[in-house]
PDB file of C-alpha atoms and ligand atoms in Angstrom:
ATOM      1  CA  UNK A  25      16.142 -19.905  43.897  1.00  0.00           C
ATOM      2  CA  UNK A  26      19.023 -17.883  43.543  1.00  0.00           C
ATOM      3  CA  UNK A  27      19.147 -15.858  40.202  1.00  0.00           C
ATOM      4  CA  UNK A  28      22.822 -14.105  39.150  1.00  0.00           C
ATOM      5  CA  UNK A  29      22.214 -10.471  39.233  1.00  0.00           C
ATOM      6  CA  UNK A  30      23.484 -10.199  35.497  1.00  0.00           C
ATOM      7  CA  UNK A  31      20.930 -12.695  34.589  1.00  0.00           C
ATOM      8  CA  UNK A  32      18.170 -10.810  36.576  1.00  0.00           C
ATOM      9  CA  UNK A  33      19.294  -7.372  34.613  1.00  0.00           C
ATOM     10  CA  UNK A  34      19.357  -8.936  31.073  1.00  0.00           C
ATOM     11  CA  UNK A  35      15.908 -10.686  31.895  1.00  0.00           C
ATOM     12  CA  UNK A  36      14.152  -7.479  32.539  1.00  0.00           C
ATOM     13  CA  UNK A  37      15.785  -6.145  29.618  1.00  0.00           C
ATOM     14  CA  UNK A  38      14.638  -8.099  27.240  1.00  0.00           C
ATOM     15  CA  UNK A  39      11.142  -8.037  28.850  1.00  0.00           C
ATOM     16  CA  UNK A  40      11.413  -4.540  28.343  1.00  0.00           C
ATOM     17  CA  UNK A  41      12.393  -4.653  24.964  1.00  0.00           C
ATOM     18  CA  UNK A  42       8.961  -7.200  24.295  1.00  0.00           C
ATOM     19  CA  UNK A  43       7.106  -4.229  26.156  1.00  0.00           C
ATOM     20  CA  UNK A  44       8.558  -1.721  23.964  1.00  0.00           C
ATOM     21  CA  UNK A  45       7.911  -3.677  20.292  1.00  0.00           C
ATOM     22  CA  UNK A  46       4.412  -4.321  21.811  1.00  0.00           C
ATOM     23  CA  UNK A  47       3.800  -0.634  22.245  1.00  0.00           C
ATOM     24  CA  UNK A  48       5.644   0.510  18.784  1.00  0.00           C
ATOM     25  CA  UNK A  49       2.957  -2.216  17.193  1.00  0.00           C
ATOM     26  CA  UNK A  50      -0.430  -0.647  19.213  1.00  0.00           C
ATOM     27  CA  UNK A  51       0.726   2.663  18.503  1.00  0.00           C
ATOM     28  CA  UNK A  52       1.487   2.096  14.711  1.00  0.00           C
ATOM     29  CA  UNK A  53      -1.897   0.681  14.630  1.00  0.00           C
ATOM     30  CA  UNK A  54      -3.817   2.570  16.254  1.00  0.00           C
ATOM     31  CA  UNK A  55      -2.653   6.019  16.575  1.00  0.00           C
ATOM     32  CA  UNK A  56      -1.185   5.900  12.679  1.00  0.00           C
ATOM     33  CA  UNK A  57      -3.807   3.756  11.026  1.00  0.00           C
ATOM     34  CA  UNK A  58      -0.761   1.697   9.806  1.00  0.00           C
ATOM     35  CA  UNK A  59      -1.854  -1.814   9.109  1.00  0.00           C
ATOM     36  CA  UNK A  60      -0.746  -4.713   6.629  1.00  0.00           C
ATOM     37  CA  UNK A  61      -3.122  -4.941   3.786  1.00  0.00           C
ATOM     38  CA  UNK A  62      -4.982  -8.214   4.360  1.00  0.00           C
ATOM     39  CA  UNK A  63      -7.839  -7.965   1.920  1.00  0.00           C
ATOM     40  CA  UNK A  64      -8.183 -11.281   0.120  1.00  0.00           C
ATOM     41  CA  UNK A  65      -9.941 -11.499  -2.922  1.00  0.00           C
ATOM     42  CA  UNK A  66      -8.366 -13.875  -5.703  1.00  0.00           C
ATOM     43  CA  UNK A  67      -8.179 -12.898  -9.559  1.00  0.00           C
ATOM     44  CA  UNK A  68      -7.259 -15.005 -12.115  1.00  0.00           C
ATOM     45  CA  UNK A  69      -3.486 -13.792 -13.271  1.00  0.00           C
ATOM     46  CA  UNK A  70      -3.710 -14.282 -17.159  1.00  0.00           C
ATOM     47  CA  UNK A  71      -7.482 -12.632 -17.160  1.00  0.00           C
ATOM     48  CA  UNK A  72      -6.924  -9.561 -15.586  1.00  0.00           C
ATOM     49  CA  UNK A  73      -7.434  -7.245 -18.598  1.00  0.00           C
ATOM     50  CA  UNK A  74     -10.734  -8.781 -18.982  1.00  0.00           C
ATOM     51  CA  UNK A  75     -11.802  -9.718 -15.281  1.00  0.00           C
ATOM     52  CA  UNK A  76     -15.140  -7.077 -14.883  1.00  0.00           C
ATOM     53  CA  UNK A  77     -13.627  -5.820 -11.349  1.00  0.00           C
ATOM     54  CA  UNK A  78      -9.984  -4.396 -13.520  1.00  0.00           C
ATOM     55  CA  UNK A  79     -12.450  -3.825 -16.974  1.00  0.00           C
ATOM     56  CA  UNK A  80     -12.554   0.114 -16.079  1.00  0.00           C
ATOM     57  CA  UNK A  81      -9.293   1.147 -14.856  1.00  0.00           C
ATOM     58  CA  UNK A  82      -8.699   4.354 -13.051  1.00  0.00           C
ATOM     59  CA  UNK A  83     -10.575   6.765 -10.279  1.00  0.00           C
ATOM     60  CA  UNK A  84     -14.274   6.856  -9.571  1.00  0.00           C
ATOM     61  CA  UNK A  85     -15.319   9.871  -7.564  1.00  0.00           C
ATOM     62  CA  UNK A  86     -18.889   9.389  -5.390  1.00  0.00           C
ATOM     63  CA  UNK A  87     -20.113  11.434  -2.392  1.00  0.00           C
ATOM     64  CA  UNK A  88     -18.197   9.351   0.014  1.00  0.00           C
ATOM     65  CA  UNK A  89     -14.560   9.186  -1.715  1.00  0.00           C
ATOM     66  CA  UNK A  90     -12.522   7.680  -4.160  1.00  0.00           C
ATOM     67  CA  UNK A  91     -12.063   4.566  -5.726  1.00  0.00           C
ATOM     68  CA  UNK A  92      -8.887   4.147  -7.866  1.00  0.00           C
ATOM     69  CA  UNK A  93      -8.885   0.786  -9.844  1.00  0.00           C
ATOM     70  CA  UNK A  94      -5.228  -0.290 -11.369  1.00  0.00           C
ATOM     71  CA  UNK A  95      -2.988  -2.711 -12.933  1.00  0.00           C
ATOM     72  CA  UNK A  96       0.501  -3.634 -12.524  1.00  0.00           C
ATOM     73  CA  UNK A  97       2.488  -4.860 -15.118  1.00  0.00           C
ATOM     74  CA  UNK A  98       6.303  -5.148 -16.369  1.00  0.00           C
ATOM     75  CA  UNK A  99       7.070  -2.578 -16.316  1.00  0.00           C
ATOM     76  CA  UNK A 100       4.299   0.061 -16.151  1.00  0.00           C
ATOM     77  CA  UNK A 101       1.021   1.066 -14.123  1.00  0.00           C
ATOM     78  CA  UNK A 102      -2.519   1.425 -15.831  1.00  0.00           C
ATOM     79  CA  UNK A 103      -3.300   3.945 -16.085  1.00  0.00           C
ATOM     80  CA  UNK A 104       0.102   5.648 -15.067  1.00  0.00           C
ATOM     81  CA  UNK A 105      -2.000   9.398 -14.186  1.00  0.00           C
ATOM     82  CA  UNK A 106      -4.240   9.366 -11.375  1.00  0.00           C
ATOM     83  CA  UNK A 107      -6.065  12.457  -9.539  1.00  0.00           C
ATOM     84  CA  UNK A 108      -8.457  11.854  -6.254  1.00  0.00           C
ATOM     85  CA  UNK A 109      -9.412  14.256  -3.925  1.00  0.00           C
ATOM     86  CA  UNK A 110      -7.924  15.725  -0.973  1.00  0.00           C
ATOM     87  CA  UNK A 111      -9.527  14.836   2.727  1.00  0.00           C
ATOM     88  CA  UNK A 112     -11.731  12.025   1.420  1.00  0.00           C
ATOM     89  CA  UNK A 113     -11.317   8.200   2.171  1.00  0.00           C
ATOM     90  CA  UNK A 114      -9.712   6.976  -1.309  1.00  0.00           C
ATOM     91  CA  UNK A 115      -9.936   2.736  -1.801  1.00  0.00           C
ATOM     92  CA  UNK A 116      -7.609   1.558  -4.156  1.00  0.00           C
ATOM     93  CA  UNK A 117      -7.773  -2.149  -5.767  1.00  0.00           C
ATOM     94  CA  UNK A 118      -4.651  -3.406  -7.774  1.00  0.00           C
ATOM     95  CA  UNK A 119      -3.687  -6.217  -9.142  1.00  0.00           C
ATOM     96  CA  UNK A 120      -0.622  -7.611 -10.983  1.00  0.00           C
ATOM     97  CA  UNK A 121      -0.551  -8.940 -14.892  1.00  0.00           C
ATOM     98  CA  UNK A 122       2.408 -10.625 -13.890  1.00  0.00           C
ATOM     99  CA  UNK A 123       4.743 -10.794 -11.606  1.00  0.00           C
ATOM    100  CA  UNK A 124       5.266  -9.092  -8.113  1.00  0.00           C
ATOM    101  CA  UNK A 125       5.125  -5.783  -8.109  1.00  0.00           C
ATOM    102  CA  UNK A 126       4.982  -3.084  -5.260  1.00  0.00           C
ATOM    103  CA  UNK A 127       2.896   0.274  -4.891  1.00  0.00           C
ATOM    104  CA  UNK A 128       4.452   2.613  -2.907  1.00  0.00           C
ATOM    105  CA  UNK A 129       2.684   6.697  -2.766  1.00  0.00           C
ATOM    106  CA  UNK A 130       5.960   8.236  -1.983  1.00  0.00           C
ATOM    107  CA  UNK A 131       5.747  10.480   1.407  1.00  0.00           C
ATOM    108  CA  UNK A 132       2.437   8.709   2.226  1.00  0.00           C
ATOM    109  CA  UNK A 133       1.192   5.490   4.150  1.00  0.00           C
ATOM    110  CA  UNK A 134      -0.182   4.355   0.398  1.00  0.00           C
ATOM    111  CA  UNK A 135       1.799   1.300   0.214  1.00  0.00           C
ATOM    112  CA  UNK A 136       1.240  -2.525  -0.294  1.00  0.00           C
ATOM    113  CA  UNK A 137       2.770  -5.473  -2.131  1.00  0.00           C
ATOM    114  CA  UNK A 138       0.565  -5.963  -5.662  1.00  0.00           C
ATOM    115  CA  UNK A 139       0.854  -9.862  -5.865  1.00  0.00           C
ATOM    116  CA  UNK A 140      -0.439 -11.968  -8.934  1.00  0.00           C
ATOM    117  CA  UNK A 141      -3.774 -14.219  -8.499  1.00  0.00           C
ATOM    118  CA  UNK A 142      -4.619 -11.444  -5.620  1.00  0.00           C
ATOM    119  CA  UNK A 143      -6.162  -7.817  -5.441  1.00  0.00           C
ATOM    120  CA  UNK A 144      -4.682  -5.751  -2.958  1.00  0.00           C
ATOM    121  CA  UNK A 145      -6.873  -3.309  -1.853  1.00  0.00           C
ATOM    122  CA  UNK A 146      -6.174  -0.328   0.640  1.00  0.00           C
ATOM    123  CA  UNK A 147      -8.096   2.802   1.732  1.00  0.00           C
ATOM    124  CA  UNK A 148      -6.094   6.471   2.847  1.00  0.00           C
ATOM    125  CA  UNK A 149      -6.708   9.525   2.876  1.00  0.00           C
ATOM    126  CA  UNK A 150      -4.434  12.144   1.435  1.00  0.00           C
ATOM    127  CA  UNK A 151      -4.808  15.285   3.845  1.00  0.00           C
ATOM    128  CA  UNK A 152      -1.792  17.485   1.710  1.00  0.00           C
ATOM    129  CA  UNK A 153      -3.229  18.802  -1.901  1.00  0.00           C
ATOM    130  CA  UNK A 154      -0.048  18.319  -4.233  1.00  0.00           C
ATOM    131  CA  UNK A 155       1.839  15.886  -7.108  1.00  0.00           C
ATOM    132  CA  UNK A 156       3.003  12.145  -5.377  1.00  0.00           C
ATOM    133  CA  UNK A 157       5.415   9.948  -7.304  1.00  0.00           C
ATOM    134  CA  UNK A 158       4.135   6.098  -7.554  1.00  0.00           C
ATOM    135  CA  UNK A 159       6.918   3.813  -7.616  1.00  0.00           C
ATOM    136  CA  UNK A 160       7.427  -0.058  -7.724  1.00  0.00           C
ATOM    137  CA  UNK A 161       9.480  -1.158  -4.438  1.00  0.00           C
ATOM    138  CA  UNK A 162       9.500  -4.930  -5.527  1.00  0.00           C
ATOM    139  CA  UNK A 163      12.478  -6.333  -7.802  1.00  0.00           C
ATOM    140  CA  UNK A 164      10.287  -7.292 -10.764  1.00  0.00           C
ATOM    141  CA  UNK A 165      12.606  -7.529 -13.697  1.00  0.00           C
ATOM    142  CA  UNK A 166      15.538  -5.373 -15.821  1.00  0.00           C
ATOM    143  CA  UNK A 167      13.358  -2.461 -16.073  1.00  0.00           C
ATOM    144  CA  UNK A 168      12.174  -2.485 -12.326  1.00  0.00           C
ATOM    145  CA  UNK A 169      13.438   1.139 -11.869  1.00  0.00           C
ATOM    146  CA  UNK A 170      11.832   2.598 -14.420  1.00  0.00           C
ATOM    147  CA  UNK A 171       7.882   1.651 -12.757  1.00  0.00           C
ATOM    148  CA  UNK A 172       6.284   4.356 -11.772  1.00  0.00           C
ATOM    149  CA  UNK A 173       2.996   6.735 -12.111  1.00  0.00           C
ATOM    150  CA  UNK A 174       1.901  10.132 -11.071  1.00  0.00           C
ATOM    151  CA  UNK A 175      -1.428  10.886  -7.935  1.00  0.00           C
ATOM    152  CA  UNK A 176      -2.060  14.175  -8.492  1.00  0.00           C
ATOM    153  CA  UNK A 177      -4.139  15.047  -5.016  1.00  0.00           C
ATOM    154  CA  UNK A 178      -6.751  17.576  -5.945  1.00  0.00           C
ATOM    155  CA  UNK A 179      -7.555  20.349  -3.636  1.00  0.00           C
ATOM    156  CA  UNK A 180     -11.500  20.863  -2.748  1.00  0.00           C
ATOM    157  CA  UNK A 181     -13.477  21.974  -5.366  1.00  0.00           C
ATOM    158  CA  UNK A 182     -10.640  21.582  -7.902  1.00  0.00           C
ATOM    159  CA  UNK A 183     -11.304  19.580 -10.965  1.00  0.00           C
ATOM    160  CA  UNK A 184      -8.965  17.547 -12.525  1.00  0.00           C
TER     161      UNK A 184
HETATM  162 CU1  CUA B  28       7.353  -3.609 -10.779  1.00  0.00          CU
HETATM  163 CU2  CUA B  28       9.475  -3.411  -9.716  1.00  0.00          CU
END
């Protein structure tokens, strides 16, 4: 069969382009540790303040690492002040009160969408001691720009 040499060059360039999104996806994955949160675990949206898993809101500290627990709402995070430690695996399990919210640790690969009826859950660990800004990257309402919280990452031996 005779192929058109344009044809040929545009056909290995776009299987070169496959090759290339391939490699930018094993690479993200596993060299970065940057994966799609895809923990699912249901919640019932108009309980949340009283579900037992959201009852105690905020950080838990054990010998292993962190657990932050934390709600979304319009147009606020509970709590809105978190500290964790520095170099240790930190979990964190939101949820939204109502609509869709997002969770983005500025500067850091903390991010994930916080959908109602679901927890999101998502473990990192913070290597730089120092102050992050929280903020809401979902459209959520009037006062969408206004979401946000404080992760204050604790250096070793620091208390909070
Ligand atoms: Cu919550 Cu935007």
């Amino acid at each position: 069969m005779n192929v058109d040499l344009y044809e040929k060059i545009w056909m290995w360039a776009s299987g070169l382009l496959i090759i290339a999104f391939l490699t930018t996806i094993v690479v993200g994955v596993a060299g970065s540790s940057l994966q799609p949160p895809s923990h699912v675990e249901t919640i019932d949206p108009t309980k949340v303040w009283n579900d037992p898993r959201f009852a105690k809101r905020g950080v838990t500290v054990d010998d292993h690492g962190a657990t932050v627990v934390l709600i979304a709402m319009m147009f606020a995070f509970q709590p809105a002040e978190l500290h964790v430690p520095a170099n240790r695996p930190v979990t964190f399990r939101l949820t939204s009160a109502d609509v869709i919210h997002g969770f983005e640790i500025v500067g850091t690969n903390g991010n994930t969408m916080v959908v109602p009826g679901y927890v999101s859950q998502f473990t990192t660990t913070f290597r730089t001691p120092g102050e992050y800004l929280i903020v809401c990257n979902e459209y959520c309402g009037l006062s969408h720009h206004l979401m946000s919280a404080k992760l204050f990452v604790d250096a070793e031996g620091a208390r909070p």
